[in-house]
Amino acid sequence: MSDRVLEVNNLSVVYKDSTVFGKRRDFQAVKNATFYIDHGEIVGLVGESGCGKSTMSKAILGMLDDAEITGEIKHYTKRPQMVFQDPHGSLNPAKTVGWILEEPLRIFGKYDEPERKRRVLDMMTRVGLEHELITHKPSELSGGQKQRVSIATALIQRPRFVVADEPVSALDVSIQGQILQLLLNLRDELDLSYLFITHDLNLCYSICDRVVVMYKGEIVEQGPVEEVYEHPQHDYTKSLLEAVLK
Amino acid sequence: MAYVIKKTGVLIISLVLISLLAFLAFQIIPADPTTKILGTDYTPEKAEALREQLGLNDPLPARYLNWLKGLISGDPGISYSYFMPVKEVMQGKIQVTAALSLFSWVLVMLFSIPMGIILARFQGGHLERTGIVLNQVFMAVPPFFLGMLFTYLFGLVLQWFTPGGYVPFSAGFGKAMGYLFFPALAIAIPKAAKTAKLLRSSILNEMNKDYVRTAYSRGNSRWAVLRDHVLRNAMLPVITYLAMSLADTVAGSIIVEQVFALPGLGRLLLSSIGNRDFPVAQCIVVIIAFIVIFMNYLADIVTQYVDPRVRLN
Amino acid sequence: MKHYLKDKNFKAGLIITGLMVLVILIGLFWTPYDPNAMSGSEKLQGPSAAHWFGTDNFGRDIFSRVVQGAGATFLIAAATVAIGLVVGLIIGGLTGYYGGLLDEILMRIADSILAFPSILLALVMIAILGKGKYNIILALGLLFIPSFARIVRTEVAKQKNTDYVRNAKLMGAGDMRILFIHIMPNIIPVLLSSVAIGFNNAVLSEASMSYLGMGVQPPDPSLGRMLSEAQGYLFQAPWYAIFTGVAIILLILGFGLLSEGMGGE
C-alpha cells in the first residue's frame, strides 16, 4: 500500500437536471467505480465515447462543479495534473508560451523570478521545445508543439500523478508516436504515474501496464493489460477487442 | 392565450415598478417647493399650510399611493412652477408629441422597408454600394442637426414654412401635420437608416438558407424568391424592432421639439427639469416610460402571433 | 488588429477617426486663433482664407472653436466609455463567472434599463444630479454600464467552460486570478467593437444633452452646446451650425464604421 498513487472506492457521479421547471431527469454518468493506480504505473481507461471515462477523470481531479459525487477518492500525491485532449483549447490563446509555462509556478509561489525562468527553460528542453518559442502565442505553434507546451504546463509544478485525457487523438498520426514516446520518457525521468484515457485499444495495449474497461458508466473489467486482452471476461470487452483484432 | 395572459401580468407589474422607480427618483432630489411657489409672500406659517395642502407632510408610501391614484384617475398632482394642476399644464402637449412621434414612426416604416428590400435586391451592384454609404452617413446624423438643416433650407431659404411657427390641430388637421412634417422627417431619417440596414442583413441572412436555394433551383427569379419566400421570414426581427422603435421616436421628439420650438411634452419636460418643477417632470417621464413598456409588450405579442416558433417557448 | 484592415468599413472608420483625433490632438496645443478671442470688427463672417469656417456672433474663429469643442466632446465621450467599461467589466465579469440568482437579477435589470431610450434616462439623472460637465459624464457613464456588463457577461460565461480555465483551476489559480488575468485578455478583441460603438453613442448623447442645455454649461466648450448657440444665427451664419454639425457627424460616423468593421452592430 505504501506506493499507491490513487485509490477510488465506490465512486458515483450524478448530473442533476438544472432546469427549475419541468420534470427532473438526473443522469448517472458513473456507477460505483472502484480501482487504484500504483506508483510508476500507466493505467489505461478505455471505453466508447459517452461511457463516463471523461466524467470519472474530471471527478477524480475535482473538476466537476455541477454534479453530485459520492464515494471515496484518495490521492496519495500532491497537485495531480491533467493533459487535455485538445491542446488548442487548453492553452490560453491570449498569452505567450513563456507566460503559460511560468503561470503554474507563479501560482505555486515558491520560486523567485530567475528560478521560475530557469525551470521554464528546463521544462521546455525536457519536452523538446526550442527556447525561442517562449515568446510565441499558441496560435503560432503546430499541433505537436502545442501538445508539448500543454504537457510542459501540466508537469512544471512537478506532480507525481497525471491524468492524460486522449492526449494524442487530436494530433496528426505522424506526430502521435513522438508525443507518446515523450510521455513515456517523462514518466521515467520525472517519476510519474499516468491515468491514460483512450478509446484506442491498440494504443492502450502498447503503453499501459493495467487497463480499466468502462461501459455505460460502470467498470466492467480491469486487470493487467495482457491478461484482459488475452482472456476477456465481460461480453463488452470481448466485442471491443474483436472489433479491433479483425 | 396563456402567453398573452402571462405577458399582460408582467406588463402590469412592470408598470407599477416603473411608476415606483420614477416616483422615488424624484424624491431623491431635496426640493422644497414652498419658497418657490410663495415667493415674496413667504412666511413659515404659510409654507407649512402649503406643505399640508400639497400632501408633502405625509409619509412616503402614502404620498406614492396618492400620486399613483391621481395618475390613474388623470390628476397627477400640482405643478410647482405654475401652481396649477399638472393635468392643465400638460393640456394639448401630449397630442403634439403623440402626433409627431407617430408621424415619424410611419415615415420610418415608409422609408426603411423599401430601402432595405432594394439594398438586398441589388446586392453587389453600384446601387447597393452607394445606398450603403448613404445609409451609413444618415445613421450618423443627429436628428437635431438634421432639424436645423431643414429649418435653414426649407424654412429660411425656400420659406416653405415659418421656423418657430406652429399650427395647432384646432386650425385644421392637414395644416398642423404640414408643420410636423419636417420635424418628423428629422427624427425618422437616422432611425429609418438603421432599420433599413437591419432589414437588409435580415433578408441576406434568410437568402442563404436551404429553402431559398431550393426555390432558385426551381427556376424562380430573385424578385420572386424574395417576394414569395424570404420577406415574410426576414420581416420578423424587423417587426419587433419597429414596434420598439416607437419609443425611440418619442425620445427623438423630446429633442426635435426643441429645434422646431414645438409645444410638446419634450419642451415641457426640459423646462420642468430646468425649473425644478418635479411633479410635471415626473409625470412626463412616467408617461414616456409607460409607452416604452407598452410597446415592448406589443412587440412580444405581435412577434409570437406572427412567428409560431416563439409560441413553443 | 491587422486582419481588420482588410475590412472597408474599418479602414474608412480608421481614416475618419484618425484624422479627427489628429486635429483634436493638435488643437490641444495650437489652434489658428484663440477659440475665445472676440473681435468686434469680424462678426458673423463667412468662410475665408483667414477664417476657414467663418466667425460667430462675437467674431470668434469657428474653426478654432470646432476643434476645441470636438476635443471636449471627445474627452467627455472617452470618460463616459471608461466608466461604463470599467464598471461593466467588473459587474459583467463577476456575474458571468459566478452565475446564479444574482446574475439572473442583474441581467434582468440591465435589460430593462437598455429598453428605455437613453436620452430619457439621462434627463432624469441630470434632474437628480444637476447640469454640468462632470454630471453629464457621470450620468452617461452610469447609463453605459448595462450594455458593457451584458457583453462581458456573455463572453466570460463562454470562456468559463474552456479547457484553459479548467487547467488554471487545476493548477490552483484563484477565481479572481482566473477571471481577471486568464479570461479578461481573451475578451478584449470582442470588447473593442463595443468600445467603438460606445464612443459613437457617447458623442451623440453628449451632443444631444448639451444641445438641450442639460449637459455641458458655459463656459465649458462642447459641440452640442455650440450647435444650440449656432441655431440663433442660422439665417445670418448658417456655416456656424453646418461646420459644428459636420464635426459631430464625422465623430459618430468614424466610430460607427470602426465598430462595424470589427464585427459589431
PDB file of N, CA and C in Angstrom, chain A residues 61 63 65 81-82 84 89-95 99 103-104 106-107 153 157, chain C residues 159 162-174 177 181-183 185-186:
ATOM      1  N   LEU A  61     -10.138  14.594 -10.448  1.00  0.00           N
ATOM      2  CA  LEU A  61      -9.329  15.812 -10.265  1.00  0.00           C
ATOM      3  C   LEU A  61     -10.155  16.968  -9.693  1.00  0.00           C
ATOM      4  N   MET A  63     -12.827  18.451 -10.897  1.00  0.00           N
ATOM      5  CA  MET A  63     -13.157  19.467 -11.893  1.00  0.00           C
ATOM      6  C   MET A  63     -14.641  19.526 -12.216  1.00  0.00           C
ATOM      7  N   ASP A  65     -18.140  20.825 -11.175  1.00  0.00           N
ATOM      8  CA  ASP A  65     -18.820  21.716 -10.218  1.00  0.00           C
ATOM      9  C   ASP A  65     -20.298  21.396 -10.137  1.00  0.00           C
ATOM     10  N   GLN A  81      -2.180  16.574 -11.999  1.00  0.00           N
ATOM     11  CA  GLN A  81      -2.452  17.446 -13.145  1.00  0.00           C
ATOM     12  C   GLN A  81      -3.107  16.677 -14.271  1.00  0.00           C
ATOM     13  N   MET A  82      -3.445  17.416 -15.336  1.00  0.00           N
ATOM     14  CA  MET A  82      -4.131  16.800 -16.448  1.00  0.00           C
ATOM     15  C   MET A  82      -3.544  17.293 -17.767  1.00  0.00           C
ATOM     16  N   PHE A  84      -4.795  17.707 -21.484  1.00  0.00           N
ATOM     17  CA  PHE A  84      -6.098  17.685 -22.156  1.00  0.00           C
ATOM     18  C   PHE A  84      -5.972  17.143 -23.574  1.00  0.00           C
ATOM     19  N   GLY A  89      -7.481  24.101 -27.091  1.00  0.00           N
ATOM     20  CA  GLY A  89      -8.366  24.693 -26.106  1.00  0.00           C
ATOM     21  C   GLY A  89      -7.758  24.807 -24.725  1.00  0.00           C
ATOM     22  N   SER A  90      -6.703  24.024 -24.457  1.00  0.00           N
ATOM     23  CA  SER A  90      -6.189  24.008 -23.087  1.00  0.00           C
ATOM     24  C   SER A  90      -5.116  25.055 -22.862  1.00  0.00           C
ATOM     25  N   LEU A  91      -4.696  25.739 -23.951  1.00  0.00           N
ATOM     26  CA  LEU A  91      -3.701  26.801 -23.787  1.00  0.00           C
ATOM     27  C   LEU A  91      -4.387  28.147 -23.969  1.00  0.00           C
ATOM     28  N   ASN A  92      -4.166  29.062 -23.062  1.00  0.00           N
ATOM     29  CA  ASN A  92      -4.791  30.385 -23.125  1.00  0.00           C
ATOM     30  C   ASN A  92      -4.341  31.110 -24.390  1.00  0.00           C
ATOM     31  N   PRO A  93      -5.289  31.373 -25.318  1.00  0.00           N
ATOM     32  CA  PRO A  93      -4.895  31.926 -26.616  1.00  0.00           C
ATOM     33  C   PRO A  93      -4.321  33.340 -26.547  1.00  0.00           C
ATOM     34  N   ALA A  94      -4.566  34.041 -25.438  1.00  0.00           N
ATOM     35  CA  ALA A  94      -4.115  35.433 -25.371  1.00  0.00           C
ATOM     36  C   ALA A  94      -2.689  35.562 -24.845  1.00  0.00           C
ATOM     37  N   LYS A  95      -2.090  34.453 -24.375  1.00  0.00           N
ATOM     38  CA  LYS A  95      -0.803  34.558 -23.687  1.00  0.00           C
ATOM     39  C   LYS A  95       0.316  33.895 -24.489  1.00  0.00           C
ATOM     40  N   TRP A  99       4.641  32.790 -20.753  1.00  0.00           N
ATOM     41  CA  TRP A  99       3.699  33.170 -19.693  1.00  0.00           C
ATOM     42  C   TRP A  99       2.919  31.943 -19.230  1.00  0.00           C
ATOM     43  N   GLU A 103       3.126  30.551 -15.431  1.00  0.00           N
ATOM     44  CA  GLU A 103       1.952  30.793 -14.586  1.00  0.00           C
ATOM     45  C   GLU A 103       1.773  29.750 -13.468  1.00  0.00           C
ATOM     46  N   PRO A 104       1.894  28.447 -13.741  1.00  0.00           N
ATOM     47  CA  PRO A 104       1.731  27.473 -12.643  1.00  0.00           C
ATOM     48  C   PRO A 104       2.738  27.712 -11.524  1.00  0.00           C
ATOM     49  N   ARG A 106       4.082  30.688 -10.769  1.00  0.00           N
ATOM     50  CA  ARG A 106       3.670  31.902 -10.050  1.00  0.00           C
ATOM     51  C   ARG A 106       2.568  31.560  -9.053  1.00  0.00           C
ATOM     52  N   ILE A 107       1.628  30.724  -9.495  1.00  0.00           N
ATOM     53  CA  ILE A 107       0.532  30.351  -8.603  1.00  0.00           C
ATOM     54  C   ILE A 107       1.074  29.540  -7.427  1.00  0.00           C
ATOM     55  N   THR A 153       3.187  22.377 -19.291  1.00  0.00           N
ATOM     56  CA  THR A 153       2.405  23.118 -18.292  1.00  0.00           C
ATOM     57  C   THR A 153       1.931  22.186 -17.179  1.00  0.00           C
ATOM     58  N   GLN A 157       4.704  22.030 -12.329  1.00  0.00           N
ATOM     59  CA  GLN A 157       4.571  22.067 -10.862  1.00  0.00           C
ATOM     60  C   GLN A 157       5.107  20.766 -10.253  1.00  0.00           C
TER      61      GLN A 157
ATOM     62  N   GLN C 159     -16.155  31.750 -21.956  1.00  0.00           N
ATOM     63  CA  GLN C 159     -14.757  31.381 -21.691  1.00  0.00           C
ATOM     64  C   GLN C 159     -14.630  30.466 -20.477  1.00  0.00           C
ATOM     65  N   THR C 162     -13.930  26.640 -20.836  1.00  0.00           N
ATOM     66  CA  THR C 162     -12.880  26.171 -21.733  1.00  0.00           C
ATOM     67  C   THR C 162     -11.844  25.383 -20.936  1.00  0.00           C
ATOM     68  N   ASP C 163     -11.083  24.587 -21.669  1.00  0.00           N
ATOM     69  CA  ASP C 163     -10.077  23.761 -21.002  1.00  0.00           C
ATOM     70  C   ASP C 163      -8.973  24.589 -20.357  1.00  0.00           C
ATOM     71  N   TYR C 164      -8.644  25.737 -20.961  1.00  0.00           N
ATOM     72  CA  TYR C 164      -7.553  26.502 -20.348  1.00  0.00           C
ATOM     73  C   TYR C 164      -7.940  27.032 -18.988  1.00  0.00           C
ATOM     74  N   VAL C 165      -9.246  27.297 -18.810  1.00  0.00           N
ATOM     75  CA  VAL C 165      -9.702  27.743 -17.492  1.00  0.00           C
ATOM     76  C   VAL C 165      -9.714  26.566 -16.512  1.00  0.00           C
ATOM     77  N   ARG C 166     -10.163  25.401 -16.980  1.00  0.00           N
ATOM     78  CA  ARG C 166     -10.132  24.205 -16.120  1.00  0.00           C
ATOM     79  C   ARG C 166      -8.692  23.917 -15.697  1.00  0.00           C
ATOM     80  N   ASN C 167      -7.799  24.072 -16.676  1.00  0.00           N
ATOM     81  CA  ASN C 167      -6.385  23.829 -16.421  1.00  0.00           C
ATOM     82  C   ASN C 167      -5.858  24.767 -15.334  1.00  0.00           C
ATOM     83  N   ALA C 168      -6.227  26.052 -15.466  1.00  0.00           N
ATOM     84  CA  ALA C 168      -5.745  27.035 -14.488  1.00  0.00           C
ATOM     85  C   ALA C 168      -6.274  26.699 -13.090  1.00  0.00           C
ATOM     86  N   LYS C 169      -7.524  26.226 -13.033  1.00  0.00           N
ATOM     87  CA  LYS C 169      -8.096  25.844 -11.738  1.00  0.00           C
ATOM     88  C   LYS C 169      -7.305  24.703 -11.126  1.00  0.00           C
ATOM     89  N   LEU C 170      -6.988  23.751 -12.001  1.00  0.00           N
ATOM     90  CA  LEU C 170      -6.269  22.563 -11.558  1.00  0.00           C
ATOM     91  C   LEU C 170      -4.907  22.935 -10.978  1.00  0.00           C
ATOM     92  N   MET C 171      -4.306  23.984 -11.538  1.00  0.00           N
ATOM     93  CA  MET C 171      -3.003  24.423 -11.039  1.00  0.00           C
ATOM     94  C   MET C 171      -3.138  25.186  -9.743  1.00  0.00           C
ATOM     95  N   GLY C 172      -4.355  25.476  -9.358  1.00  0.00           N
ATOM     96  CA  GLY C 172      -4.568  26.154  -8.088  1.00  0.00           C
ATOM     97  C   GLY C 172      -4.780  27.644  -8.215  1.00  0.00           C
ATOM     98  N   ALA C 173      -5.058  28.151  -9.417  1.00  0.00           N
ATOM     99  CA  ALA C 173      -5.311  29.585  -9.566  1.00  0.00           C
ATOM    100  C   ALA C 173      -6.644  29.946  -8.905  1.00  0.00           C
ATOM    101  N   GLY C 174      -6.682  31.086  -8.208  1.00  0.00           N
ATOM    102  CA  GLY C 174      -7.916  31.522  -7.548  1.00  0.00           C
ATOM    103  C   GLY C 174      -8.892  32.094  -8.563  1.00  0.00           C
ATOM    104  N   ARG C 177      -7.946  35.519 -10.006  1.00  0.00           N
ATOM    105  CA  ARG C 177      -6.819  35.397 -10.924  1.00  0.00           C
ATOM    106  C   ARG C 177      -7.296  34.842 -12.265  1.00  0.00           C
ATOM    107  N   ILE C 181      -6.984  37.696 -14.915  1.00  0.00           N
ATOM    108  CA  ILE C 181      -5.690  37.521 -15.588  1.00  0.00           C
ATOM    109  C   ILE C 181      -5.781  36.511 -16.727  1.00  0.00           C
ATOM    110  N   HIS C 182      -6.552  35.449 -16.522  1.00  0.00           N
ATOM    111  CA  HIS C 182      -6.633  34.443 -17.583  1.00  0.00           C
ATOM    112  C   HIS C 182      -7.717  34.754 -18.611  1.00  0.00           C
ATOM    113  N   ILE C 183      -8.922  35.088 -18.129  1.00  0.00           N
ATOM    114  CA  ILE C 183     -10.050  35.238 -19.064  1.00  0.00           C
ATOM    115  C   ILE C 183     -10.081  36.606 -19.751  1.00  0.00           C
ATOM    116  N   PRO C 185      -8.025  38.954 -20.854  1.00  0.00           N
ATOM    117  CA  PRO C 185      -7.317  39.272 -22.099  1.00  0.00           C
ATOM    118  C   PRO C 185      -7.974  38.649 -23.319  1.00  0.00           C
ATOM    119  N   ASN C 186      -8.717  37.576 -23.114  1.00  0.00           N
ATOM    120  CA  ASN C 186      -9.344  36.907 -24.250  1.00  0.00           C
ATOM    121  C   ASN C 186     -10.624  37.578 -24.720  1.00  0.00           C
TER     122      ASN C 186
END
